[in-house]
Amino acid sequence: NGGRTKSDNVTFGLDKVEASLPPPEVHELSSQEVWDQHCGGKSICLVAFLPNLVDSGVEGRNQYIETLRTLTKKPTLKKFGFVWTGVQRQPAHETAFNIEDYPALVAVNPKKSKYAQMRGSFSSEELSGFVGRLMQAREATSGFEIPSLGSYTPWDGKEQAVHAEEE
């Protein structure tokens, strides 16, 4: 039933408020403003780097984004930030987090300038396991300097136009 001290009551109340919060949204990291609003003040921000539309198609990209959305529904992750970007859309972040393969997921602690990169497939099970290990301090972290972000027009949800090569 829990303790009866003032501290126990405050913790109980805060847990109830957190449980009643709606799940956070998953936003495209298309500008510094998006970072500041959805990651800057968070203790943890999950940043997904998704493949080009040419490689994954609209359906594939939407599946990756939906995989991220499944994490937002977990009660313990409601205070996290969730953002994504495409290959080479935010090259300074890709360099800062040593992103080489896609899709990739990085958990960032902006306050401590630390990050951890997930190793493994981009599936709900792998993402959930990674976040669980992270919360138990069983994931290796590295330091980084937060680079400034460029701005780009967010994805419109449509297929990317492929330009034919001239002969």
mmCIF file of C-alpha atoms in Angstrom:
data_model
loop_
_atom_site.group_PDB
_atom_site.id
_atom_site.type_symbol
_atom_site.label_atom_id
_atom_site.label_comp_id
_atom_site.label_asym_id
_atom_site.label_seq_id
_atom_site.Cartn_x
_atom_site.Cartn_y
_atom_site.Cartn_z
ATOM 1 C CA ASN A 1 0.000 0.000 0.000
ATOM 2 C CA GLY A 2 2.999 2.310 0.250
ATOM 3 C CA GLY A 3 4.404 4.566 2.910
ATOM 4 C CA ARG A 4 2.591 7.322 4.738
ATOM 5 C CA THR A 5 5.289 9.995 4.929
ATOM 6 C CA LYS A 6 4.998 13.327 3.151
ATOM 7 C CA SER A 7 7.684 12.230 0.687
ATOM 8 C CA ASP A 8 5.830 8.954 -0.062
ATOM 9 C CA ASN A 9 2.595 10.860 -0.687
ATOM 10 C CA VAL A 10 4.306 13.315 -3.046
ATOM 11 C CA THR A 11 5.947 10.451 -4.959
ATOM 12 C CA PHE A 12 2.613 8.637 -5.190
ATOM 13 C CA GLY A 13 0.897 11.781 -6.517
ATOM 14 C CA LEU A 14 3.624 12.476 -9.081
ATOM 15 C CA ASP A 15 3.466 8.860 -10.294
ATOM 16 C CA LYS A 16 -0.313 9.156 -10.762
ATOM 17 C CA VAL A 17 0.058 12.424 -12.690
ATOM 18 C CA GLU A 18 2.771 10.914 -14.908
ATOM 19 C CA ALA A 19 0.638 7.821 -15.599
ATOM 20 C CA SER A 20 -2.252 10.029 -16.714
ATOM 21 C CA LEU A 21 -0.147 11.989 -19.227
ATOM 22 C CA PRO A 22 -0.788 11.259 -22.894
ATOM 23 C CA PRO A 23 2.064 9.521 -24.718
ATOM 24 C CA PRO A 24 4.605 11.918 -26.224
ATOM 25 C CA GLU A 25 4.503 12.472 -29.955
ATOM 26 C CA VAL A 26 7.259 11.444 -32.340
ATOM 27 C CA HIS A 27 8.565 14.519 -34.183
ATOM 28 C CA GLU A 28 10.786 14.935 -37.224
ATOM 29 C CA LEU A 29 14.042 16.633 -36.239
ATOM 30 C CA SER A 30 13.849 19.238 -38.979
ATOM 31 C CA SER A 31 15.243 22.231 -37.055
ATOM 32 C CA GLN A 32 16.953 23.476 -33.914
ATOM 33 C CA GLU A 33 13.537 24.567 -32.629
ATOM 34 C CA VAL A 34 12.262 20.968 -32.755
ATOM 35 C CA TRP A 35 15.311 19.837 -30.752
ATOM 36 C CA ASP A 36 14.917 22.611 -28.187
ATOM 37 C CA GLN A 37 11.207 21.980 -27.736
ATOM 38 C CA HIS A 38 11.159 18.172 -27.657
ATOM 39 C CA CYS A 39 14.627 17.190 -26.426
ATOM 40 C CA GLY A 40 16.416 20.136 -24.850
ATOM 41 C CA GLY A 41 14.689 19.959 -21.470
ATOM 42 C CA LYS A 42 14.300 16.175 -21.311
ATOM 43 C CA SER A 43 16.474 13.852 -19.278
ATOM 44 C CA ILE A 44 16.511 11.411 -22.217
ATOM 45 C CA CYS A 45 15.711 11.943 -25.868
ATOM 46 C CA LEU A 46 15.553 9.040 -28.313
ATOM 47 C CA VAL A 47 16.804 10.065 -31.745
ATOM 48 C CA ALA A 48 16.174 7.741 -34.689
ATOM 49 C CA PHE A 49 18.167 8.029 -37.921
ATOM 50 C CA LEU A 50 16.075 6.440 -40.664
ATOM 51 C CA PRO A 51 17.093 5.230 -44.134
ATOM 52 C CA ASN A 52 16.416 7.231 -47.287
ATOM 53 C CA LEU A 53 12.976 6.867 -48.811
ATOM 54 C CA VAL A 54 14.637 5.352 -51.868
ATOM 55 C CA ASP A 55 15.830 2.490 -49.648
ATOM 56 C CA SER A 56 12.836 1.992 -47.355
ATOM 57 C CA GLY A 57 9.893 3.506 -49.232
ATOM 58 C CA VAL A 58 6.991 5.297 -47.591
ATOM 59 C CA GLU A 59 5.661 2.112 -46.011
ATOM 60 C CA GLY A 60 9.071 1.251 -44.543
ATOM 61 C CA ARG A 61 9.588 4.736 -43.112
ATOM 62 C CA ASN A 62 6.106 4.716 -41.598
ATOM 63 C CA GLN A 63 6.869 1.323 -40.004
ATOM 64 C CA TYR A 64 10.037 2.724 -38.396
ATOM 65 C CA ILE A 65 8.112 5.716 -37.047
ATOM 66 C CA GLU A 66 5.355 3.428 -35.757
ATOM 67 C CA THR A 67 7.987 1.293 -34.006
ATOM 68 C CA LEU A 68 9.098 4.447 -32.175
ATOM 69 C CA ARG A 69 5.480 5.261 -31.328
ATOM 70 C CA THR A 70 5.061 1.895 -29.604
ATOM 71 C CA LEU A 71 7.742 2.988 -27.120
ATOM 72 C CA THR A 72 5.931 6.251 -26.326
ATOM 73 C CA LYS A 73 3.038 4.273 -24.858
ATOM 74 C CA LYS A 74 5.169 2.779 -22.070
ATOM 75 C CA PRO A 75 4.349 4.593 -18.812
ATOM 76 C CA THR A 76 7.997 4.918 -17.752
ATOM 77 C CA LEU A 77 8.947 6.678 -21.007
ATOM 78 C CA LYS A 78 6.331 9.434 -21.016
ATOM 79 C CA LYS A 79 8.904 12.013 -19.917
ATOM 80 C CA PHE A 80 11.277 11.144 -22.785
ATOM 81 C CA GLY A 81 11.574 13.025 -26.055
ATOM 82 C CA PHE A 82 11.178 11.156 -29.349
ATOM 83 C CA VAL A 83 12.517 12.521 -32.644
ATOM 84 C CA TRP A 84 13.643 11.128 -35.984
ATOM 85 C CA THR A 85 15.482 12.312 -39.064
ATOM 86 C CA GLY A 86 16.535 10.844 -42.388
ATOM 87 C CA VAL A 87 19.979 9.986 -43.708
ATOM 88 C CA GLN A 88 22.184 13.085 -44.039
ATOM 89 C CA ARG A 89 19.341 15.443 -43.069
ATOM 90 C CA GLN A 90 21.221 16.390 -39.869
ATOM 91 C CA PRO A 91 24.838 15.488 -40.726
ATOM 92 C CA ALA A 92 26.332 17.190 -37.650
ATOM 93 C CA HIS A 93 24.257 14.931 -35.388
ATOM 94 C CA GLU A 94 25.189 11.842 -37.398
ATOM 95 C CA THR A 95 28.851 12.731 -36.960
ATOM 96 C CA ALA A 96 28.489 13.573 -33.248
ATOM 97 C CA PHE A 97 26.790 10.218 -32.554
ATOM 98 C CA ASN A 98 28.998 8.139 -34.920
ATOM 99 C CA ILE A 99 26.052 6.948 -37.025
ATOM 100 C CA GLU A 100 27.205 4.650 -39.808
ATOM 101 C CA ASP A 101 24.336 2.216 -40.432
ATOM 102 C CA TYR A 102 20.624 2.889 -40.856
ATOM 103 C CA PRO A 103 18.211 2.700 -39.206
ATOM 104 C CA ALA A 104 19.939 3.700 -35.973
ATOM 105 C CA LEU A 105 18.728 4.791 -32.555
ATOM 106 C CA VAL A 106 20.586 6.955 -30.069
ATOM 107 C CA ALA A 107 19.520 7.792 -26.519
ATOM 108 C CA VAL A 108 20.757 11.273 -25.665
ATOM 109 C CA ASN A 109 21.012 12.957 -22.287
ATOM 110 C CA PRO A 110 21.330 16.621 -23.333
ATOM 111 C CA LYS A 111 21.888 17.803 -19.761
ATOM 112 C CA LYS A 112 24.926 15.567 -19.226
ATOM 113 C CA SER A 113 26.102 15.596 -22.875
ATOM 114 C CA LYS A 114 26.103 11.786 -22.952
ATOM 115 C CA TYR A 115 24.649 9.346 -25.442
ATOM 116 C CA ALA A 116 24.302 5.612 -26.007
ATOM 117 C CA GLN A 117 23.806 4.011 -29.392
ATOM 118 C CA MET A 118 21.578 0.976 -29.784
ATOM 119 C CA ARG A 119 23.161 -2.055 -31.421
ATOM 120 C CA GLY A 120 20.784 -4.490 -33.075
ATOM 121 C CA SER A 121 17.708 -4.507 -35.271
ATOM 122 C CA PHE A 122 15.187 -1.661 -35.289
ATOM 123 C CA SER A 123 12.302 -3.621 -33.774
ATOM 124 C CA SER A 124 9.971 -2.977 -30.845
ATOM 125 C CA GLU A 125 11.636 -5.754 -28.845
ATOM 126 C CA GLU A 126 15.185 -4.459 -29.460
ATOM 127 C CA LEU A 127 14.229 -0.839 -28.755
ATOM 128 C CA SER A 128 12.443 -1.824 -25.556
ATOM 129 C CA GLY A 129 15.412 -3.922 -24.424
ATOM 130 C CA PHE A 130 17.834 -1.096 -25.185
ATOM 131 C CA VAL A 131 15.789 1.424 -23.195
ATOM 132 C CA GLY A 132 15.468 -1.056 -20.308
ATOM 133 C CA ARG A 133 19.252 -1.576 -20.205
ATOM 134 C CA LEU A 134 19.733 2.183 -20.434
ATOM 135 C CA MET A 135 17.441 2.839 -17.473
ATOM 136 C CA GLN A 136 19.318 0.217 -15.436
ATOM 137 C CA ALA A 137 22.643 1.879 -16.371
ATOM 138 C CA ARG A 138 23.742 -1.245 -18.265
ATOM 139 C CA GLU A 139 24.461 0.543 -21.579
ATOM 140 C CA ALA A 140 27.819 2.123 -22.332
ATOM 141 C CA THR A 141 27.642 5.883 -22.836
ATOM 142 C CA SER A 142 29.940 8.332 -24.582
ATOM 143 C CA GLY A 143 30.317 12.065 -24.315
ATOM 144 C CA PHE A 144 29.547 14.512 -27.103
ATOM 145 C CA GLU A 145 29.123 18.182 -27.795
ATOM 146 C CA ILE A 146 25.647 19.089 -28.953
ATOM 147 C CA PRO A 147 26.030 20.388 -32.500
ATOM 148 C CA SER A 148 23.759 23.024 -33.922
ATOM 149 C CA LEU A 149 21.132 21.695 -36.259
ATOM 150 C CA GLY A 150 20.332 22.734 -39.772
ATOM 151 C CA SER A 151 16.782 23.346 -40.929
ATOM 152 C CA TYR A 152 15.001 21.514 -43.703
ATOM 153 C CA THR A 153 11.466 21.086 -44.951
ATOM 154 C CA PRO A 154 9.873 18.186 -43.054
ATOM 155 C CA TRP A 155 8.871 15.057 -44.935
ATOM 156 C CA ASP A 156 5.429 15.387 -46.495
ATOM 157 C CA GLY A 157 4.585 11.685 -46.142
ATOM 158 C CA LYS A 158 4.957 11.056 -49.862
ATOM 159 C CA GLU A 159 7.337 9.007 -51.951
ATOM 160 C CA GLN A 160 10.620 10.704 -52.812
ATOM 161 C CA ALA A 161 10.994 11.715 -56.448
ATOM 162 C CA VAL A 162 13.781 9.798 -58.143
ATOM 163 C CA HIS A 163 15.644 11.793 -60.759
ATOM 164 C CA ALA A 164 16.596 9.813 -63.864
ATOM 165 C CA GLU A 165 20.255 9.969 -64.761
ATOM 166 C CA GLU A 166 21.039 11.612 -68.049
ATOM 167 C CA GLU A 167 22.942 9.557 -70.575
#
